């Protein structure tokens, strides 16, 4: 029996970007909020072992690569460029630690209580927290499940927390692999594959589909593949991995219908699965869908009274910003009766070089669903700022409805695509037409002009191409 019981208006399970943002917003709206998470470091997978540390390593490894391959073209001479991997990892750690302390500070400022431990539902309005110092009972009017996701396993692949790794370990290897085999050409495979390739590893990416980045626009994904191949990544598409394991100081990866590959490290990156175990969902009457995700209605209510869920644990893309939007909408609905997420305007970004970003529909989606569209393309090679930066790879693609001209999708491959896509997301959220974008003044010279030009191109009147 837990010794103590604490009462709150809302208990959030999980302090990832979905959970901590929901907790802060609920506190702003006047609720007494608690957030339960077993980790001392707040911020969830994204901050501790996902988005943030990977971006730190992507930045550092790109600088290393540029110092060796790009500085000379700018007239910058260096001596011999060396790699201090330990310092790179230390910097990554510092970035994570600072941001995580920032979340703790925000909790203090907003009077959100963090209980360290694992929470489980124990009946209506009851959560039991199992922490290092024992158990604690919480009572709350509302419970929000924001427990995120875990690396999806693959039959036959024996991850060992080191050589045959998930993204968590691949963010912290203490030496550069000689030959890294990546299983899965999605977000994680391409980002972490890029990091280790830039640092000197031979990287082979095995993907069971006949393309990389499924879900992204095919034309843009094909261009990304070409760019990554130029950087030395090798792709084996339509290749199904049947087994992988550490063996005799190295690793072996077996492929269906092909020879086994010997390598020294393996990264398994075939997706993520919702984290629902140990939460007492079944007993509490929280239903899962056919893919093991918590089933919710449009207000994020689960099948159990007073229990809500957001983020990776429910349907939709597993993206931190999608979870944040849902967290805010969910608690705003609870308090004000109104809250909304614009699912058409959720961007996706792959932080490779060049970056790949998209919002709205891909060209295949429009074609397959019979939506008539016009397409505008503009290459960064014709953009003045891209020339000045020496980063001319890639293009912007604008897809607008053939009759109404409403923006339906925007894809960008190129330098800083992840930042450029924000304007496209705003345009889609405001229901803009391609002409609205084309008539909006854009500062010159900027990469953002490529978006304006692609919008002009959708109307057949790009100036610089
Ligand atoms: P993903 O879904 O992006 O890609 C997984 C890839 O593995 C796919 O290409 C899939 O076809 C392939 N695959 C599946 N089974 C396979 C098999 N047996 N053999 C070979 N290939 C196989 O998943 P991920 O890269 O693991 O990322 C997980 C989640 O994390 C994604 O949902 C993503 O949204 C998120 N994430 C986002 C970012 C970002 O926003 N930049 C970065 C990292 C991760």
Short mmCIF file of C-alpha atoms and ligand atoms in Angstrom, two decimals:
data_model
loop_
_atom_site.label_atom_id
_atom_site.label_comp_id
_atom_site.label_asym_id
_atom_site.label_seq_id
_atom_site.Cartn_x
_atom_site.Cartn_y
_atom_site.Cartn_z
CA UNK A 1 0.00 0.00 0.00
CA UNK A 2 1.41 3.41 -0.93
CA UNK A 3 1.94 5.64 2.08
CA UNK A 4 0.77 8.88 0.54
CA UNK A 5 -1.88 10.13 -1.84
CA UNK A 6 -1.52 13.38 -3.75
CA UNK A 7 -4.33 15.14 -5.56
CA UNK A 8 -4.08 17.05 -8.84
CA UNK A 9 -6.46 18.23 -11.56
CA UNK A 10 -4.41 16.57 -14.31
CA UNK A 11 -1.76 13.84 -14.24
CA UNK A 12 0.34 13.52 -17.39
CA UNK A 13 2.17 10.26 -17.95
CA UNK A 14 5.40 11.03 -19.81
CA UNK A 15 7.60 14.14 -19.92
CA UNK A 16 8.44 14.03 -23.63
CA UNK A 17 7.62 16.92 -25.96
CA UNK A 18 3.94 15.94 -25.99
CA UNK A 19 3.61 15.44 -22.24
CA UNK A 20 5.70 18.32 -20.92
CA UNK A 21 4.14 20.84 -23.32
CA UNK A 22 0.63 19.64 -22.40
CA UNK A 23 1.54 19.93 -18.71
CA UNK A 24 2.78 23.50 -19.09
CA UNK A 25 -0.22 24.59 -21.18
CA UNK A 26 -2.63 23.03 -18.68
CA UNK A 27 -0.88 24.86 -15.85
CA UNK A 28 -1.14 28.14 -17.80
CA UNK A 29 -4.85 27.48 -18.03
CA UNK A 30 -5.07 27.21 -14.26
CA UNK A 31 -4.97 23.46 -13.63
CA UNK A 32 -2.93 21.87 -10.86
CA UNK A 33 -0.75 19.54 -12.92
CA UNK A 34 1.60 16.65 -12.20
CA UNK A 35 3.83 14.95 -14.73
CA UNK A 36 5.10 11.43 -14.11
CA UNK A 37 8.31 10.23 -15.78
CA UNK A 38 10.95 7.76 -14.58
CA UNK A 39 13.86 9.79 -15.93
CA UNK A 40 15.56 12.50 -13.95
CA UNK A 41 16.14 14.28 -17.23
CA UNK A 42 12.91 15.70 -18.54
CA UNK A 43 12.21 15.93 -22.28
CA UNK A 44 11.54 12.33 -23.22
CA UNK A 45 13.09 10.36 -26.04
CA UNK A 46 13.24 13.44 -28.29
CA UNK A 47 15.39 15.47 -25.94
CA UNK A 48 17.42 12.72 -24.25
CA UNK A 49 18.08 10.16 -27.00
CA UNK A 50 16.38 11.37 -30.19
CA UNK A 51 15.83 14.63 -32.05
CA UNK A 52 18.16 16.83 -30.02
CA UNK A 53 21.31 14.70 -29.59
CA UNK A 54 21.02 13.55 -33.22
CA UNK A 55 20.85 17.17 -34.39
CA UNK A 56 23.89 18.03 -32.28
CA UNK A 57 25.86 15.19 -33.89
CA UNK A 58 24.55 16.05 -37.37
CA UNK A 59 25.80 19.61 -36.93
CA UNK A 60 29.21 18.59 -35.58
CA UNK A 61 29.77 15.89 -38.18
CA UNK A 62 28.74 18.25 -40.98
CA UNK A 63 31.27 20.83 -39.79
CA UNK A 64 33.94 18.12 -39.75
CA UNK A 65 32.96 17.05 -43.26
CA UNK A 66 32.89 20.64 -44.51
CA UNK A 67 36.28 21.43 -42.99
CA UNK A 68 37.71 18.56 -45.00
CA UNK A 69 35.71 18.89 -48.22
CA UNK A 70 34.12 22.33 -48.57
CA UNK A 71 36.32 24.95 -46.89
CA UNK A 72 38.93 24.96 -49.67
CA UNK A 73 36.36 26.07 -52.26
CA UNK A 74 35.64 29.09 -50.02
CA UNK A 75 39.33 29.93 -49.95
CA UNK A 76 39.74 28.76 -46.37
CA UNK A 77 42.92 26.78 -45.82
CA UNK A 78 43.14 24.50 -42.82
CA UNK A 79 45.96 22.39 -41.55
CA UNK A 80 45.23 18.73 -41.11
CA UNK A 81 41.66 18.36 -39.88
CA UNK A 82 41.29 15.87 -37.06
CA UNK A 83 38.38 14.25 -35.27
CA UNK A 84 37.92 14.35 -31.49
CA UNK A 85 34.90 12.10 -31.13
CA UNK A 86 34.94 12.29 -27.32
CA UNK A 87 34.69 16.10 -27.48
CA UNK A 88 31.88 15.83 -30.05
CA UNK A 89 29.95 13.50 -27.73
CA UNK A 90 30.62 15.75 -24.74
CA UNK A 91 29.21 18.74 -26.60
CA UNK A 92 26.11 16.70 -27.52
CA UNK A 93 25.70 15.75 -23.84
CA UNK A 94 25.96 19.41 -22.82
CA UNK A 95 23.28 20.44 -25.34
CA UNK A 96 20.94 17.76 -23.98
CA UNK A 97 21.68 18.58 -20.32
CA UNK A 98 21.06 22.31 -20.83
CA UNK A 99 17.77 21.82 -22.63
CA UNK A 100 16.57 19.26 -20.11
CA UNK A 101 17.34 21.65 -17.24
CA UNK A 102 15.35 24.21 -19.21
CA UNK A 103 12.28 21.96 -19.10
CA UNK A 104 12.76 21.48 -15.34
CA UNK A 105 12.91 25.27 -15.01
CA UNK A 106 9.69 25.64 -16.99
CA UNK A 107 8.02 23.10 -14.71
CA UNK A 108 9.08 25.09 -11.65
CA UNK A 109 7.93 28.36 -13.18
CA UNK A 110 4.53 26.91 -14.05
CA UNK A 111 4.25 24.91 -10.80
CA UNK A 112 4.06 21.55 -12.55
CA UNK A 113 5.05 18.78 -10.13
CA UNK A 114 7.39 16.10 -11.50
CA UNK A 115 7.03 12.68 -9.88
CA UNK A 116 9.94 10.45 -10.76
CA UNK A 117 8.76 6.92 -11.43
CA UNK A 118 6.58 4.81 -13.67
CA UNK A 119 2.88 5.59 -13.58
CA UNK A 120 0.10 3.06 -14.05
CA UNK A 121 -3.65 3.50 -14.11
CA UNK A 122 -5.35 2.03 -11.06
CA UNK A 123 -9.00 2.70 -11.77
CA UNK A 124 -10.93 5.89 -12.44
CA UNK A 125 -8.90 8.98 -11.62
CA UNK A 126 -6.16 6.96 -9.92
CA UNK A 127 -2.52 6.61 -10.89
CA UNK A 128 0.09 4.65 -8.97
CA UNK A 129 3.66 5.87 -9.33
CA UNK A 130 6.40 3.31 -8.74
CA UNK A 131 9.65 5.14 -8.11
CA UNK A 132 13.01 4.31 -6.59
CA UNK A 133 11.77 5.36 -3.15
CA UNK A 134 8.60 3.31 -3.24
CA UNK A 135 5.07 3.91 -4.39
CA UNK A 136 2.94 7.00 -4.44
CA UNK A 137 -0.78 7.20 -5.19
CA UNK A 138 -2.12 10.07 -7.26
CA UNK A 139 -5.72 11.11 -7.74
CA UNK A 140 -6.77 13.34 -10.62
CA UNK A 141 -9.88 14.34 -12.56
CA UNK A 142 -8.02 13.77 -15.82
CA UNK A 143 -5.13 11.54 -16.88
CA UNK A 144 -3.20 12.15 -20.09
CA UNK A 145 -1.16 9.30 -21.58
CA UNK A 146 1.87 10.74 -23.39
CA UNK A 147 4.24 7.81 -23.08
CA UNK A 148 5.61 8.00 -26.62
CA UNK A 149 7.21 5.15 -28.48
CA UNK A 150 10.04 2.63 -28.43
CA UNK A 151 12.29 1.25 -31.16
CA UNK A 152 10.42 -1.41 -33.10
CA UNK A 153 12.12 -4.81 -33.02
CA UNK A 154 12.67 -6.89 -36.17
CA UNK A 155 12.37 -10.69 -36.08
CA UNK A 156 15.81 -12.27 -36.23
CA UNK A 157 17.68 -9.10 -35.30
CA UNK A 158 19.29 -9.50 -31.88
CA UNK A 159 19.96 -6.02 -30.55
CA UNK A 160 22.60 -6.12 -27.81
CA UNK A 161 22.72 -2.53 -26.63
CA UNK A 162 26.08 -1.98 -28.30
CA UNK A 163 27.13 -3.48 -31.66
CA UNK A 164 23.67 -4.35 -32.90
CA UNK A 165 22.16 -1.10 -31.83
CA UNK A 166 19.04 1.00 -31.80
CA UNK A 167 19.28 4.77 -32.25
CA UNK A 168 19.95 5.23 -28.51
CA UNK A 169 23.31 3.45 -28.64
CA UNK A 170 24.17 4.70 -32.13
CA UNK A 171 24.08 8.23 -30.68
CA UNK A 172 26.83 7.36 -28.23
CA UNK A 173 29.35 4.98 -29.85
CA UNK A 174 32.83 5.82 -28.60
CA UNK A 175 34.58 4.97 -31.87
CA UNK A 176 33.75 5.34 -35.56
CA UNK A 177 32.63 2.01 -37.03
CA UNK A 178 34.59 0.77 -39.99
CA UNK A 179 31.52 -0.66 -41.67
CA UNK A 180 28.07 0.20 -40.39
CA UNK A 181 25.02 -1.59 -41.74
CA UNK A 182 21.80 0.37 -41.27
CA UNK A 183 18.53 -1.55 -41.46
CA UNK A 184 15.79 0.82 -42.72
CA UNK A 185 16.09 3.91 -44.96
CA UNK A 186 13.74 6.10 -42.94
CA UNK A 187 14.33 9.20 -40.81
CA UNK A 188 16.64 7.57 -38.25
CA UNK A 189 18.59 5.40 -40.69
CA UNK A 190 19.43 8.31 -42.97
CA UNK A 191 20.22 10.83 -40.23
CA UNK A 192 22.46 8.55 -38.14
CA UNK A 193 23.85 6.88 -41.27
CA UNK A 194 24.89 10.38 -42.40
CA UNK A 195 26.56 11.16 -39.06
CA UNK A 196 28.76 8.06 -39.11
CA UNK A 197 29.49 8.29 -42.86
CA UNK A 198 30.72 11.88 -42.40
CA UNK A 199 32.94 10.74 -39.55
CA UNK A 200 34.55 8.12 -41.77
CA UNK A 201 32.48 4.92 -41.60
CA UNK A 202 31.51 2.91 -44.63
CA UNK A 203 27.70 2.91 -44.40
CA UNK A 204 25.42 0.42 -46.14
CA UNK A 205 21.68 1.04 -45.85
CA UNK A 206 19.42 -1.99 -46.36
CA UNK A 207 15.79 -1.15 -47.13
CA UNK A 208 13.03 -3.62 -47.88
CA UNK A 209 11.06 -1.25 -50.12
CA UNK A 210 12.25 -0.20 -53.59
CA UNK A 211 12.77 3.40 -52.45
CA UNK A 212 14.01 5.41 -49.48
CA UNK A 213 11.93 7.65 -47.18
CA UNK A 214 8.54 6.02 -47.72
CA UNK A 215 5.75 8.55 -47.25
CA UNK A 216 7.81 11.41 -48.65
CA UNK A 217 7.32 12.63 -52.22
CA UNK A 218 8.99 10.05 -54.51
CA UNK A 219 10.71 12.59 -56.79
CA UNK A 220 12.25 14.34 -53.79
CA UNK A 221 13.22 11.05 -52.12
CA UNK A 222 14.97 9.90 -55.31
CA UNK A 223 16.98 13.13 -55.33
CA UNK A 224 17.86 12.62 -51.65
CA UNK A 225 19.13 9.13 -52.44
CA UNK A 226 21.36 10.48 -55.19
CA UNK A 227 22.78 13.18 -52.92
CA UNK A 228 23.46 10.70 -50.11
CA UNK A 229 25.13 8.28 -52.55
CA UNK A 230 27.44 11.11 -53.62
CA UNK A 231 28.43 11.37 -49.94
CA UNK A 232 29.32 7.69 -49.90
CA UNK A 233 26.23 6.02 -48.43
CA UNK A 234 25.47 2.74 -50.19
CA UNK A 235 21.87 1.65 -50.64
CA UNK A 236 20.55 -1.86 -51.14
CA UNK A 237 16.86 -1.49 -51.88
CA UNK A 238 14.25 -4.28 -52.07
CA UNK A 239 16.43 -6.06 -49.52
CA UNK A 240 14.82 -7.87 -46.62
CA UNK A 241 16.96 -8.53 -43.57
CA UNK A 242 16.22 -11.90 -42.01
CA UNK A 243 18.75 -11.86 -39.16
CA UNK A 244 21.50 -9.82 -37.55
CA UNK A 245 23.67 -10.50 -34.54
CA UNK A 246 27.02 -9.72 -32.95
CA UNK A 247 29.49 -12.47 -33.69
CA UNK A 248 33.20 -12.88 -32.95
CA UNK A 249 34.01 -9.22 -32.34
CA UNK A 250 31.97 -8.07 -35.35
CA UNK A 251 28.44 -8.47 -36.67
CA UNK A 252 26.67 -10.53 -39.28
CA UNK A 253 23.62 -9.37 -41.21
CA UNK A 254 21.67 -11.94 -43.20
CA UNK A 255 19.54 -10.96 -46.19
CA UNK A 256 16.83 -12.97 -47.89
CA UNK A 257 18.15 -14.24 -51.21
CA UNK A 258 21.61 -12.71 -50.75
CA UNK A 259 24.92 -13.38 -49.07
CA UNK A 260 25.40 -12.47 -45.42
CA UNK A 261 27.23 -9.20 -44.76
CA UNK A 262 30.05 -9.00 -42.23
CA UNK A 263 30.38 -5.58 -40.59
CA UNK A 264 31.39 -4.16 -37.24
CA UNK A 265 28.20 -2.28 -36.27
CA UNK A 266 24.49 -2.55 -37.06
CA UNK A 267 21.79 0.09 -36.55
CA UNK A 268 18.22 -1.16 -36.49
CA UNK A 269 15.90 1.64 -37.65
CA UNK A 270 12.73 0.07 -38.98
CA UNK A 271 10.29 2.31 -37.17
CA UNK A 272 8.93 2.74 -33.68
CA UNK A 273 6.06 1.19 -31.74
CA UNK A 274 3.75 2.86 -29.25
CA UNK A 275 4.86 2.55 -25.64
CA UNK A 276 1.81 1.10 -23.88
CA UNK A 277 3.18 -1.66 -21.67
CA UNK A 278 2.90 -1.56 -17.90
CA UNK A 279 0.40 1.30 -17.91
CA UNK A 280 -2.53 -0.79 -16.70
CA UNK A 281 -4.48 0.14 -19.84
CA UNK A 282 -6.36 -3.11 -20.13
CA UNK A 283 -7.65 -3.11 -16.57
CA UNK A 284 -8.57 0.56 -16.87
CA UNK A 285 -10.62 -0.11 -20.02
CA UNK A 286 -8.35 1.85 -22.40
CA UNK A 287 -8.74 0.21 -25.79
CA UNK A 288 -5.95 -0.21 -28.31
CA UNK A 289 -6.44 -0.25 -32.08
CA UNK A 290 -5.37 -3.00 -34.49
CA UNK A 291 -1.81 -1.61 -34.52
CA UNK A 292 -1.41 -1.46 -30.75
CA UNK A 293 -1.98 2.30 -30.52
CA UNK A 294 -4.28 3.86 -27.94
CA UNK A 295 -7.62 4.50 -29.64
CA UNK A 296 -8.83 8.09 -29.26
CA UNK A 297 -11.66 10.23 -30.58
CA UNK A 298 -11.11 13.66 -32.16
CA UNK A 299 -10.85 15.19 -28.69
CA UNK A 300 -8.09 12.70 -27.69
CA UNK A 301 -10.45 10.91 -25.28
CA UNK A 302 -9.79 7.18 -24.88
CA UNK A 303 -12.45 4.57 -24.22
CA UNK A 304 -11.94 5.07 -20.45
CA UNK A 305 -13.69 8.01 -18.80
CA UNK A 306 -11.29 10.81 -17.89
CA UNK A 307 -8.31 9.25 -19.70
CA UNK A 308 -6.82 10.98 -22.74
CA UNK A 309 -3.86 10.20 -25.02
CA UNK A 310 -1.66 12.12 -27.45
CA UNK A 311 1.54 11.80 -29.50
CA UNK A 312 3.38 8.66 -30.64
CA UNK A 313 1.08 6.45 -28.56
CA UNK A 314 -1.94 7.30 -30.80
CA UNK A 315 -2.52 7.36 -34.59
CA UNK A 316 -0.61 9.63 -36.95
CA UNK A 317 3.03 10.45 -37.64
CA UNK A 318 5.46 9.92 -34.76
CA UNK A 319 6.78 13.46 -34.65
CA UNK A 320 7.58 15.62 -31.62
CA UNK A 321 5.79 18.68 -32.97
CA UNK A 322 2.67 16.67 -33.78
CA UNK A 323 2.65 15.46 -30.15
CA UNK A 324 3.08 19.04 -28.91
CA UNK A 325 0.17 20.31 -30.99
CA UNK A 326 -2.00 17.45 -29.75
CA UNK A 327 -0.97 18.03 -26.13
CA UNK A 328 -1.97 21.67 -26.32
CA UNK A 329 -5.23 20.97 -28.18
CA UNK A 330 -6.15 18.22 -25.71
CA UNK A 331 -5.75 20.30 -22.55
CA UNK A 332 -7.30 23.40 -24.14
CA UNK A 333 -10.34 21.29 -24.96
CA UNK A 334 -10.49 20.04 -21.39
CA UNK A 335 -10.44 23.52 -19.94
CA UNK A 336 -12.09 25.71 -22.60
CA UNK A 337 -14.11 23.20 -24.63
CA UNK A 338 -12.16 24.10 -27.76
CA UNK A 339 -8.85 22.91 -29.19
CA UNK A 340 -7.73 21.94 -32.65
CA UNK A 341 -4.79 20.44 -34.58
CA UNK A 342 -4.35 21.24 -38.26
CA UNK A 343 -3.15 17.82 -39.44
CA UNK A 344 -2.78 19.10 -43.02
CA UNK A 345 -0.07 21.50 -41.93
CA UNK A 346 2.28 19.20 -40.00
CA UNK A 347 5.71 19.33 -41.60
CA UNK A 348 8.17 16.44 -41.72
CA UNK A 349 11.91 17.07 -41.84
CA UNK A 350 14.86 14.75 -42.41
CA UNK A 351 18.02 16.49 -41.23
CA UNK A 352 20.43 15.03 -43.75
CA UNK A 353 22.54 17.22 -46.04
CA UNK A 354 20.75 18.45 -48.00
CA UNK A 355 17.76 18.50 -45.67
CA UNK A 356 14.48 17.05 -46.90
CA UNK A 357 11.22 18.62 -45.77
CA UNK A 358 7.59 18.34 -46.72
CA UNK A 359 4.17 19.53 -45.69
CA UNK A 360 0.75 18.58 -47.02
CA UNK A 361 0.33 16.09 -49.83
CA UNK A 362 2.94 14.39 -51.99
CA UNK A 363 2.53 14.28 -55.76
CA UNK A 364 1.75 10.52 -55.61
CA UNK A 365 -1.01 11.11 -53.07
CA UNK A 366 -2.64 13.69 -55.33
CA UNK A 367 -2.26 11.46 -58.39
CA UNK A 368 -3.57 8.36 -56.59
CA UNK A 369 -6.60 10.18 -55.20
CA UNK A 370 -7.40 11.88 -58.51
CA UNK A 371 -6.98 15.45 -57.25
CA UNK A 372 -6.20 17.72 -60.23
CA UNK A 373 -3.07 19.75 -59.52
CA UNK A 374 -0.49 22.09 -60.98
CA UNK A 375 3.15 21.73 -60.11
CA UNK A 376 5.84 24.37 -59.75
CA UNK A 377 9.52 23.46 -59.43
CA UNK A 378 12.42 25.74 -58.68
CA UNK A 379 16.06 24.60 -58.35
CA UNK A 380 18.38 26.09 -55.72
CA UNK A 381 21.00 26.21 -58.49
CA UNK A 382 19.11 29.28 -59.78
CA UNK A 383 18.91 30.95 -56.35
CA UNK A 384 21.47 33.67 -55.60
CA UNK A 385 21.82 32.94 -51.89
CA UNK A 386 22.30 29.22 -52.51
CA UNK A 387 25.10 30.10 -54.96
CA UNK A 388 26.72 32.39 -52.41
CA UNK A 389 26.51 29.67 -49.76
CA UNK A 390 27.86 27.09 -52.18
CA UNK A 391 24.82 24.92 -51.39
CA UNK A 392 23.04 24.60 -54.72
CA UNK A 393 21.75 21.04 -54.44
CA UNK A 394 18.02 20.48 -54.47
CA UNK A 395 14.78 22.20 -55.30
CA UNK A 396 11.41 23.39 -54.07
CA UNK A 397 8.26 21.75 -55.35
CA UNK A 398 4.88 23.42 -55.00
CA UNK A 399 1.65 21.52 -55.64
CA UNK A 400 -1.52 23.59 -56.01
CA UNK A 401 -5.07 22.65 -56.91
CA UNK A 402 -5.58 22.97 -60.64
CA UNK A 403 -8.79 24.97 -60.38
CA UNK A 404 -8.73 26.75 -57.02
CA UNK A 405 -4.92 27.23 -56.87
CA UNK A 406 -5.04 26.32 -53.15
CA UNK A 407 -1.68 25.02 -51.90
CA UNK A 408 -1.95 21.28 -51.34
CA UNK A 409 1.65 20.29 -50.73
CA UNK A 410 5.16 21.69 -50.63
CA UNK A 411 8.36 19.67 -50.75
CA UNK A 412 11.85 20.99 -50.31
CA UNK A 413 15.20 19.30 -50.68
CA UNK A 414 18.10 21.62 -50.07
CA UNK A 415 20.05 23.58 -47.51
CA UNK A 416 17.93 24.59 -44.48
CA UNK A 417 14.84 22.94 -45.94
CA UNK A 418 13.73 22.24 -42.37
CA UNK A 419 13.51 25.97 -41.69
CA UNK A 420 12.12 26.89 -45.11
CA UNK A 421 9.20 24.49 -44.72
CA UNK A 422 7.78 26.61 -41.86
CA UNK A 423 6.60 29.24 -44.34
CA UNK A 424 4.90 26.57 -46.41
CA UNK A 425 3.21 25.13 -43.31
CA UNK A 426 1.93 28.60 -42.39
CA UNK A 427 0.68 29.13 -45.96
CA UNK A 428 -1.18 25.81 -45.92
CA UNK A 429 -2.59 26.49 -42.45
CA UNK A 430 -3.94 29.85 -43.69
CA UNK A 431 -5.45 28.23 -46.79
CA UNK A 432 -3.15 30.20 -49.12
CA UNK A 433 -3.09 29.82 -52.88
CA UNK A 434 0.17 29.49 -54.81
CA UNK A 435 -0.52 33.03 -56.06
CA UNK A 436 -0.68 34.31 -52.45
CA UNK A 437 2.85 32.98 -51.94
CA UNK A 438 4.01 34.24 -55.34
CA UNK A 439 2.80 37.77 -54.53
CA UNK A 440 4.32 37.86 -51.03
CA UNK A 441 7.55 39.89 -50.97
CA UNK A 442 10.51 37.70 -50.01
CA UNK A 443 13.80 39.25 -48.95
CA UNK A 444 16.58 39.07 -51.49
CA UNK A 445 18.90 37.25 -51.48
CA UNK A 446 17.44 34.40 -49.39
CA UNK A 447 16.83 30.71 -49.85
CA UNK A 448 13.15 31.44 -49.17
CA UNK A 449 12.92 33.10 -52.59
CA UNK A 450 13.06 29.60 -54.05
CA UNK A 451 9.62 28.96 -52.48
CA UNK A 452 8.22 32.13 -54.04
CA UNK A 453 9.73 31.17 -57.41
CA UNK A 454 8.32 27.63 -57.20
CA UNK A 455 4.92 29.20 -56.47
CA UNK A 456 5.38 31.44 -59.50
CA UNK A 457 6.38 28.36 -61.51
CA UNK A 458 3.08 26.68 -60.55
CA UNK A 459 1.46 29.52 -62.52
CA UNK A 460 3.96 29.17 -65.36
CA UNK A 461 5.78 32.44 -64.62
CA UNK A 462 8.96 31.82 -62.60
CA UNK A 463 11.36 34.70 -63.23
CA UNK A 464 14.74 33.08 -62.61
CA UNK A 465 14.27 29.69 -64.26
P1 LIG B 1 10.72 5.18 -40.45
O1 LIG B 1 9.34 4.67 -40.44
O2 LIG B 1 11.02 6.58 -40.82
O3 LIG B 1 11.61 4.27 -41.44
C1 LIG B 1 11.74 2.89 -41.28
C2 LIG B 1 12.26 2.30 -42.57
O4 LIG B 1 12.53 0.94 -42.37
C3 LIG B 1 11.26 2.37 -43.71
O5 LIG B 1 11.89 2.86 -44.87
C4 LIG B 1 10.81 0.92 -43.86
O6 LIG B 1 10.40 0.62 -45.18
C5 LIG B 1 12.07 0.20 -43.48
N1 LIG B 1 11.88 -1.18 -43.07
C6 LIG B 1 10.86 -1.71 -42.35
N2 LIG B 1 11.06 -3.03 -42.16
C7 LIG B 1 12.24 -3.34 -42.76
C8 LIG B 1 13.00 -4.53 -42.89
N3 LIG B 1 12.56 -5.69 -42.38
N4 LIG B 1 14.19 -4.48 -43.57
C9 LIG B 1 14.62 -3.31 -44.09
N5 LIG B 1 13.93 -2.16 -43.99
C10 LIG B 1 12.76 -2.16 -43.32
O7 LIG B 1 11.28 4.81 -39.01
P2 LIG B 1 12.61 5.27 -38.25
O8 LIG B 1 13.61 5.84 -39.17
O9 LIG B 1 12.98 4.10 -37.42
O10 LIG B 1 12.07 6.40 -37.32
C11 LIG B 1 11.08 6.11 -36.35
C12 LIG B 1 10.17 7.26 -36.10
O11 LIG B 1 10.87 8.31 -35.50
C13 LIG B 1 9.55 7.76 -37.37
O12 LIG B 1 8.17 7.64 -37.26
C14 LIG B 1 9.96 9.19 -37.47
O13 LIG B 1 8.86 9.99 -37.71
C15 LIG B 1 10.57 9.52 -36.14
N6 LIG B 1 11.79 10.28 -36.36
C16 LIG B 1 11.66 11.54 -36.86
C17 LIG B 1 12.81 12.27 -37.11
C18 LIG B 1 12.67 13.65 -37.65
O14 LIG B 1 11.60 14.24 -37.55
N7 LIG B 1 13.70 14.21 -38.25
C19 LIG B 1 14.06 11.73 -36.91
C20 LIG B 1 14.14 10.44 -36.42
C21 LIG B 1 12.99 9.74 -36.15
#
